[in-house]
Amino acid sequence: MTLAASVIVVSRHRAAALVRCIVALTQQDHPNFEVIVVADPEAVDQVQTLGLPLKCVTFDEANISAARNAGLMMAAAPVVAFIDDDAVAEPTWLSRLIAPFADSRVTASTGFIRGRNGISYQWQACEVDQFGQDYPLPVTEPTLHANTQQRAVKTQGTNCAFRRDALLAIGGFDPAYRFYLDEADVNLRMVGMTAVIPDAQVHHGYLASSRRAANRVPLSLHDIAASTAIFLRRHAPAADLEAALKALSLRESARIAEHRRAGRINAAAELALLTSLTQGWAEGLARPLSVLAALDPTPPPLQPLNTGPRPGRILSGRFWQRRRLLVEAAASRDQITTVFVLTPTARPHKISFQTEGYWLQTGGIFGQSVRQGPRFRLISFRKRVAEEVARLAPYRPIA
């Protein structure tokens, strides 16, 4: 029996991205899940124009933990999954992400994340310890990992799921974390096992926000520093906080210096960022830490989308055929359509999901898709499309 799921999407002032995320969710092959949107009033109004049976919660505060808890209170399914508004899920994502919960020992799961180009990995798998340090996990197949209060698999907020009752029992997400380390905190507080599912994949684009620009330059380090201080107070109370601040400052200073060398920020912006880090740390040390009581919501009944397996379709052509191909793709809402538009060049490939409801891959016939191997490879158009189709087939229906 397929477990029902509640997918929670938190968004703030990014209505266009939120709509694209939800359109992608309508292509999931999972037949029984609901979508809960927690967003600002404008974004809620925008997604309601889609005419989908969504559960919407109006929430306009800069606190992702509190927003996720607001969504959790509306979740009716035994498993709750989370995805960011600036991410889109492959059609097989949810089915694969929640399948491990058939094992009663599993309380959480996480998958892999592809980055801005839709091909290279932004995140794969790691563990986090009580000091907030990450340790890569060399995982290539689905695996189960036992968690402790000192070390646990780190689930990523844009690609994770939890057993609802287990998450409610620990009080959900800690609202002391307004941003950053909120999932890691849950991972160390939740007993049980976490499944790592490499083929449960989403694409994450890192859109601009109040904390970072579109080119990923940080606009403030306040919340990162505050959350780090809170995390250590929660999980490593005996830690040398002065040494921890020094380590954090060195790490962030190196990141800022790289942006400065690249010409993305000036000296004034560099100083402002370091100042925000110091101020955030002080606030994180002073912010009250409340006792997290178990949550006991009475959510409305499950409100599933009309989803399930559907056939795939491939459209391919040269760059001068682009307009015709995209018009045809937009009209194929009853299929999972992937469009290849290639040029006779060695341009690297890029994959994106379009709000009109199709996947688009662009680049040169002779260029790289996976960023390994030669940058130029002589190959025919037909063979190149066949290779790319074979590479994508494990993640979405092709035909």
Short mmCIF file of N, CA, C and O in Angstrom, two decimals, residues 161-250:
data_model
loop_
_atom_site.label_atom_id
_atom_site.label_comp_id
_atom_site.label_asym_id
_atom_site.label_seq_id
_atom_site.Cartn_x
_atom_site.Cartn_y
_atom_site.Cartn_z
N ALA A 161 11.91 14.33 4.23
CA ALA A 161 10.61 13.89 4.73
C ALA A 161 10.77 13.34 6.13
O ALA A 161 11.85 12.85 6.50
N PHE A 162 9.69 13.41 6.91
CA PHE A 162 9.70 12.92 8.28
C PHE A 162 8.41 12.17 8.57
O PHE A 162 7.35 12.48 8.00
N ARG A 163 8.50 11.20 9.47
CA ARG A 163 7.28 10.58 9.97
C ARG A 163 6.56 11.64 10.81
O ARG A 163 7.13 12.19 11.75
N ARG A 164 5.33 11.91 10.45
CA ARG A 164 4.60 13.02 11.07
C ARG A 164 4.55 12.89 12.59
O ARG A 164 4.83 13.86 13.32
N ASP A 165 4.21 11.72 13.10
CA ASP A 165 4.07 11.56 14.55
C ASP A 165 5.40 11.79 15.27
O ASP A 165 5.43 12.35 16.37
N ALA A 166 6.50 11.36 14.66
CA ALA A 166 7.81 11.56 15.28
C ALA A 166 8.18 13.04 15.32
O ALA A 166 8.76 13.53 16.30
N LEU A 167 7.84 13.76 14.25
CA LEU A 167 8.14 15.19 14.21
C LEU A 167 7.27 15.96 15.20
O LEU A 167 7.75 16.88 15.89
N LEU A 168 6.01 15.58 15.31
CA LEU A 168 5.12 16.22 16.29
C LEU A 168 5.60 15.95 17.72
O LEU A 168 5.53 16.82 18.59
N ALA A 169 6.09 14.74 17.96
CA ALA A 169 6.49 14.34 19.31
C ALA A 169 7.64 15.17 19.84
O ALA A 169 7.75 15.39 21.07
N ILE A 170 8.52 15.64 18.96
CA ILE A 170 9.65 16.46 19.42
C ILE A 170 9.34 17.95 19.36
O ILE A 170 10.24 18.78 19.55
N GLY A 171 8.10 18.31 19.08
CA GLY A 171 7.73 19.72 19.05
C GLY A 171 7.95 20.40 17.72
O GLY A 171 7.93 21.63 17.64
N GLY A 172 8.17 19.60 16.66
CA GLY A 172 8.38 20.18 15.34
C GLY A 172 9.70 20.90 15.24
O GLY A 172 10.70 20.54 15.87
N PHE A 173 9.73 21.94 14.43
CA PHE A 173 10.94 22.74 14.24
C PHE A 173 11.04 23.80 15.35
O PHE A 173 10.02 24.34 15.79
N ASP A 174 12.25 24.08 15.76
CA ASP A 174 12.48 25.05 16.84
C ASP A 174 12.45 26.47 16.26
O ASP A 174 13.33 26.84 15.48
N PRO A 175 11.47 27.30 16.63
CA PRO A 175 11.38 28.65 16.06
C PRO A 175 12.52 29.56 16.48
O PRO A 175 12.64 30.67 15.95
N ALA A 176 13.38 29.11 17.39
CA ALA A 176 14.58 29.90 17.71
C ALA A 176 15.50 29.99 16.50
O ALA A 176 16.26 30.94 16.35
N TYR A 177 15.41 28.98 15.60
CA TYR A 177 16.18 29.01 14.35
C TYR A 177 15.32 29.67 13.28
O TYR A 177 14.45 29.02 12.69
N ARG A 178 15.56 30.92 13.01
CA ARG A 178 14.77 31.60 11.99
C ARG A 178 15.22 31.20 10.58
O ARG A 178 14.47 31.29 9.63
N PHE A 179 16.46 30.78 10.47
CA PHE A 179 17.04 30.32 9.21
C PHE A 179 18.37 29.68 9.55
O PHE A 179 19.11 30.21 10.38
N TYR A 180 18.68 28.54 8.92
CA TYR A 180 19.98 27.88 9.04
C TYR A 180 20.02 26.96 10.26
O TYR A 180 19.68 27.35 11.37
N LEU A 181 20.44 25.72 10.02
CA LEU A 181 20.62 24.67 11.02
C LEU A 181 19.30 24.19 11.63
O LEU A 181 19.31 23.39 12.57
N ASP A 182 18.17 24.64 11.10
CA ASP A 182 16.89 24.21 11.66
C ASP A 182 16.64 22.72 11.43
O ASP A 182 16.13 22.03 12.31
N GLU A 183 17.01 22.22 10.22
CA GLU A 183 16.84 20.78 9.98
C GLU A 183 17.86 19.97 10.77
O GLU A 183 17.55 18.89 11.30
N ALA A 184 19.10 20.46 10.87
CA ALA A 184 20.13 19.74 11.63
C ALA A 184 19.72 19.58 13.09
O ALA A 184 19.97 18.54 13.72
N ASP A 185 19.08 20.60 13.63
CA ASP A 185 18.58 20.53 15.00
C ASP A 185 17.55 19.40 15.14
O ASP A 185 17.60 18.61 16.10
N VAL A 186 16.63 19.32 14.18
CA VAL A 186 15.63 18.24 14.19
C VAL A 186 16.32 16.88 14.09
O VAL A 186 15.95 15.93 14.79
N ASN A 187 17.31 16.77 13.23
CA ASN A 187 17.99 15.50 13.03
C ASN A 187 18.61 14.97 14.31
O ASN A 187 18.58 13.75 14.57
N LEU A 188 19.17 15.86 15.14
CA LEU A 188 19.80 15.41 16.39
C LEU A 188 18.77 15.16 17.49
O LEU A 188 19.06 14.42 18.44
N ARG A 189 17.60 15.77 17.37
CA ARG A 189 16.57 15.57 18.41
C ARG A 189 15.68 14.36 18.13
O ARG A 189 15.00 13.87 19.03
N MET A 190 15.66 13.89 16.91
CA MET A 190 14.73 12.83 16.52
C MET A 190 15.42 11.46 16.57
O MET A 190 16.43 11.24 15.92
N VAL A 191 14.84 10.54 17.31
CA VAL A 191 15.39 9.19 17.37
C VAL A 191 14.95 8.42 16.13
O VAL A 191 14.07 8.83 15.39
N GLY A 192 15.59 7.27 15.91
CA GLY A 192 15.21 6.43 14.77
C GLY A 192 16.28 6.41 13.70
O GLY A 192 17.45 6.72 13.96
N MET A 193 15.87 6.04 12.49
CA MET A 193 16.81 5.90 11.40
C MET A 193 16.42 6.84 10.26
O MET A 193 15.24 7.12 10.04
N THR A 194 17.44 7.30 9.54
CA THR A 194 17.22 8.16 8.38
C THR A 194 17.63 7.41 7.13
O THR A 194 18.70 6.80 7.08
N ALA A 195 16.78 7.46 6.12
CA ALA A 195 17.08 6.85 4.82
C ALA A 195 17.68 7.91 3.90
O ALA A 195 17.17 9.03 3.82
N VAL A 196 18.75 7.54 3.22
CA VAL A 196 19.32 8.39 2.18
C VAL A 196 18.98 7.75 0.84
O VAL A 196 19.35 6.60 0.57
N ILE A 197 18.24 8.48 0.01
CA ILE A 197 17.74 7.95 -1.26
C ILE A 197 18.31 8.80 -2.40
O ILE A 197 17.75 9.85 -2.76
N PRO A 198 19.43 8.39 -3.00
CA PRO A 198 20.08 9.22 -4.02
C PRO A 198 19.18 9.57 -5.20
O PRO A 198 19.31 10.67 -5.76
N ASP A 199 18.30 8.66 -5.61
CA ASP A 199 17.48 8.91 -6.80
C ASP A 199 16.21 9.72 -6.51
O ASP A 199 15.45 10.01 -7.44
N ALA A 200 15.98 10.11 -5.27
CA ALA A 200 14.89 11.03 -4.94
C ALA A 200 15.45 12.44 -5.11
O ALA A 200 16.08 12.98 -4.21
N GLN A 201 15.22 13.04 -6.27
CA GLN A 201 15.98 14.24 -6.64
C GLN A 201 15.11 15.46 -6.89
O GLN A 201 14.02 15.37 -7.45
N VAL A 202 15.67 16.59 -6.47
CA VAL A 202 15.08 17.89 -6.80
C VAL A 202 16.17 18.77 -7.41
O VAL A 202 17.36 18.53 -7.24
N HIS A 203 15.73 19.80 -8.13
CA HIS A 203 16.61 20.81 -8.71
C HIS A 203 16.42 22.09 -7.89
O HIS A 203 15.28 22.56 -7.73
N HIS A 204 17.50 22.66 -7.42
CA HIS A 204 17.42 23.82 -6.53
C HIS A 204 18.22 24.97 -7.11
O HIS A 204 19.43 24.84 -7.34
N GLY A 205 17.56 26.11 -7.33
CA GLY A 205 18.20 27.21 -8.05
C GLY A 205 18.76 28.34 -7.23
O GLY A 205 19.39 29.23 -7.78
N TYR A 206 18.55 28.36 -5.90
CA TYR A 206 19.03 29.46 -5.05
C TYR A 206 18.61 30.82 -5.59
O TYR A 206 19.43 31.60 -6.09
N LEU A 207 17.35 31.15 -5.48
CA LEU A 207 16.87 32.47 -5.88
C LEU A 207 17.27 33.51 -4.83
O LEU A 207 17.61 33.19 -3.69
N ALA A 208 17.18 34.78 -5.24
CA ALA A 208 17.50 35.87 -4.33
C ALA A 208 16.52 35.89 -3.16
O ALA A 208 15.36 35.51 -3.28
N SER A 209 17.01 36.34 -2.01
CA SER A 209 16.17 36.49 -0.83
C SER A 209 16.72 37.66 -0.02
O SER A 209 17.66 38.33 -0.43
N SER A 210 16.15 37.86 1.16
CA SER A 210 16.65 38.93 2.02
C SER A 210 18.03 38.62 2.57
O SER A 210 18.70 39.50 3.11
N ARG A 211 18.47 37.36 2.43
CA ARG A 211 19.76 36.96 2.99
C ARG A 211 20.86 36.81 1.95
O ARG A 211 22.03 36.74 2.29
N ARG A 212 20.49 36.70 0.66
CA ARG A 212 21.51 36.53 -0.37
C ARG A 212 20.99 37.07 -1.69
O ARG A 212 19.78 37.08 -1.96
N ALA A 213 21.93 37.51 -2.54
CA ALA A 213 21.59 38.00 -3.86
C ALA A 213 21.43 36.83 -4.82
O ALA A 213 21.72 35.67 -4.47
N ALA A 214 21.00 37.13 -6.05
CA ALA A 214 20.77 36.08 -7.03
C ALA A 214 22.06 35.34 -7.38
O ALA A 214 22.04 34.17 -7.76
N ASN A 215 23.22 36.02 -7.24
CA ASN A 215 24.51 35.38 -7.54
C ASN A 215 25.11 34.69 -6.30
O ASN A 215 26.29 34.37 -6.28
N ARG A 216 24.27 34.50 -5.25
CA ARG A 216 24.61 33.80 -4.02
C ARG A 216 25.55 34.60 -3.12
O ARG A 216 26.09 34.07 -2.14
N VAL A 217 25.75 35.88 -3.40
CA VAL A 217 26.50 36.73 -2.49
C VAL A 217 25.65 37.00 -1.25
O VAL A 217 24.50 37.42 -1.37
N PRO A 218 26.17 36.73 -0.06
CA PRO A 218 25.36 36.98 1.14
C PRO A 218 25.09 38.47 1.34
O PRO A 218 25.96 39.31 1.09
N LEU A 219 23.87 38.78 1.77
CA LEU A 219 23.50 40.15 2.10
C LEU A 219 23.57 40.39 3.60
O LEU A 219 23.66 41.53 4.06
N SER A 220 23.49 39.31 4.37
CA SER A 220 23.61 39.38 5.81
C SER A 220 24.03 38.01 6.34
O SER A 220 23.61 36.98 5.80
N LEU A 221 24.86 38.03 7.39
CA LEU A 221 25.28 36.79 8.05
C LEU A 221 24.66 36.69 9.44
O LEU A 221 25.03 35.82 10.22
N HIS A 222 23.71 37.56 9.72
CA HIS A 222 23.12 37.64 11.05
C HIS A 222 22.49 36.31 11.46
O HIS A 222 22.78 35.77 12.55
N ASP A 223 21.61 35.77 10.62
CA ASP A 223 20.90 34.55 11.01
C ASP A 223 21.80 33.34 11.05
O ASP A 223 21.58 32.43 11.86
N ILE A 224 22.81 33.28 10.18
CA ILE A 224 23.76 32.16 10.22
C ILE A 224 24.49 32.15 11.56
O ILE A 224 24.64 31.11 12.21
N ALA A 225 24.95 33.33 11.98
CA ALA A 225 25.67 33.41 13.26
C ALA A 225 24.76 33.13 14.44
O ALA A 225 25.11 32.39 15.37
N ALA A 226 23.54 33.71 14.40
CA ALA A 226 22.60 33.50 15.51
C ALA A 226 22.24 32.02 15.64
O ALA A 226 22.24 31.47 16.75
N SER A 227 21.95 31.38 14.51
CA SER A 227 21.57 29.97 14.56
C SER A 227 22.73 29.08 15.02
O SER A 227 22.51 28.08 15.71
N THR A 228 23.95 29.42 14.62
CA THR A 228 25.11 28.64 15.06
C THR A 228 25.25 28.71 16.57
O THR A 228 25.49 27.70 17.25
N ALA A 229 25.09 29.90 17.14
CA ALA A 229 25.18 30.05 18.59
C ALA A 229 24.07 29.27 19.29
O ALA A 229 24.31 28.59 20.30
N ILE A 230 22.86 29.34 18.75
CA ILE A 230 21.74 28.60 19.35
C ILE A 230 21.97 27.10 19.26
O ILE A 230 21.71 26.35 20.22
N PHE A 231 22.46 26.64 18.12
CA PHE A 231 22.71 25.20 17.93
C PHE A 231 23.70 24.69 18.97
O PHE A 231 23.50 23.62 19.57
N LEU A 232 24.76 25.44 19.19
CA LEU A 232 25.76 25.01 20.17
C LEU A 232 25.18 25.04 21.58
O LEU A 232 25.47 24.14 22.39
N ARG A 233 24.38 26.02 21.87
CA ARG A 233 23.74 26.07 23.19
C ARG A 233 22.80 24.89 23.39
O ARG A 233 22.70 24.34 24.49
N ARG A 234 22.14 24.47 22.33
CA ARG A 234 21.21 23.34 22.43
C ARG A 234 21.94 22.01 22.52
O ARG A 234 21.56 21.13 23.30
N HIS A 235 22.94 21.83 21.69
CA HIS A 235 23.50 20.49 21.50
C HIS A 235 24.92 20.30 22.04
O HIS A 235 25.35 19.16 22.21
N ALA A 236 25.64 21.36 22.29
CA ALA A 236 27.01 21.25 22.80
C ALA A 236 27.23 22.32 23.86
O ALA A 236 28.07 23.22 23.68
N PRO A 237 26.49 22.25 24.96
CA PRO A 237 26.55 23.32 25.96
C PRO A 237 27.93 23.52 26.56
O PRO A 237 28.22 24.61 27.08
N ALA A 238 28.78 22.49 26.51
CA ALA A 238 30.11 22.62 27.07
C ALA A 238 31.13 23.13 26.05
O ALA A 238 32.33 23.22 26.34
N ALA A 239 30.68 23.48 24.87
CA ALA A 239 31.58 23.92 23.81
C ALA A 239 32.22 25.26 24.19
O ALA A 239 31.66 26.07 24.92
N ASP A 240 33.42 25.47 23.66
CA ASP A 240 34.12 26.74 23.83
C ASP A 240 33.51 27.73 22.83
O ASP A 240 33.85 27.73 21.65
N LEU A 241 32.59 28.56 23.29
CA LEU A 241 31.86 29.44 22.39
C LEU A 241 32.75 30.50 21.77
O LEU A 241 32.54 30.92 20.63
N GLU A 242 33.75 30.94 22.50
CA GLU A 242 34.68 31.92 21.94
C GLU A 242 35.45 31.32 20.77
O GLU A 242 35.61 31.96 19.72
N ALA A 243 35.90 30.07 20.92
CA ALA A 243 36.61 29.39 19.83
C ALA A 243 35.66 29.13 18.66
O ALA A 243 36.06 29.22 17.49
N ALA A 244 34.40 28.81 18.97
CA ALA A 244 33.42 28.56 17.91
C ALA A 244 33.17 29.82 17.10
O ALA A 244 33.07 29.78 15.87
N LEU A 245 33.08 30.97 17.77
CA LEU A 245 32.90 32.24 17.06
C LEU A 245 34.10 32.53 16.17
O LEU A 245 33.94 32.98 15.03
N LYS A 246 35.28 32.27 16.67
CA LYS A 246 36.49 32.50 15.88
C LYS A 246 36.49 31.63 14.63
O LYS A 246 36.80 32.10 13.52
N ALA A 247 36.12 30.35 14.80
CA ALA A 247 36.10 29.44 13.65
C ALA A 247 35.05 29.88 12.63
O ALA A 247 35.29 29.86 11.42
N LEU A 248 33.88 30.27 13.11
CA LEU A 248 32.83 30.75 12.21
C LEU A 248 33.28 32.01 11.47
O LEU A 248 33.07 32.15 10.26
N SER A 249 33.92 32.92 12.18
CA SER A 249 34.39 34.17 11.57
C SER A 249 35.43 33.89 10.50
O SER A 249 35.41 34.51 9.43
N LEU A 250 36.34 32.97 10.78
CA LEU A 250 37.37 32.64 9.79
C LEU A 250 36.75 32.02 8.54
O LEU A 250 37.13 32.36 7.42
#
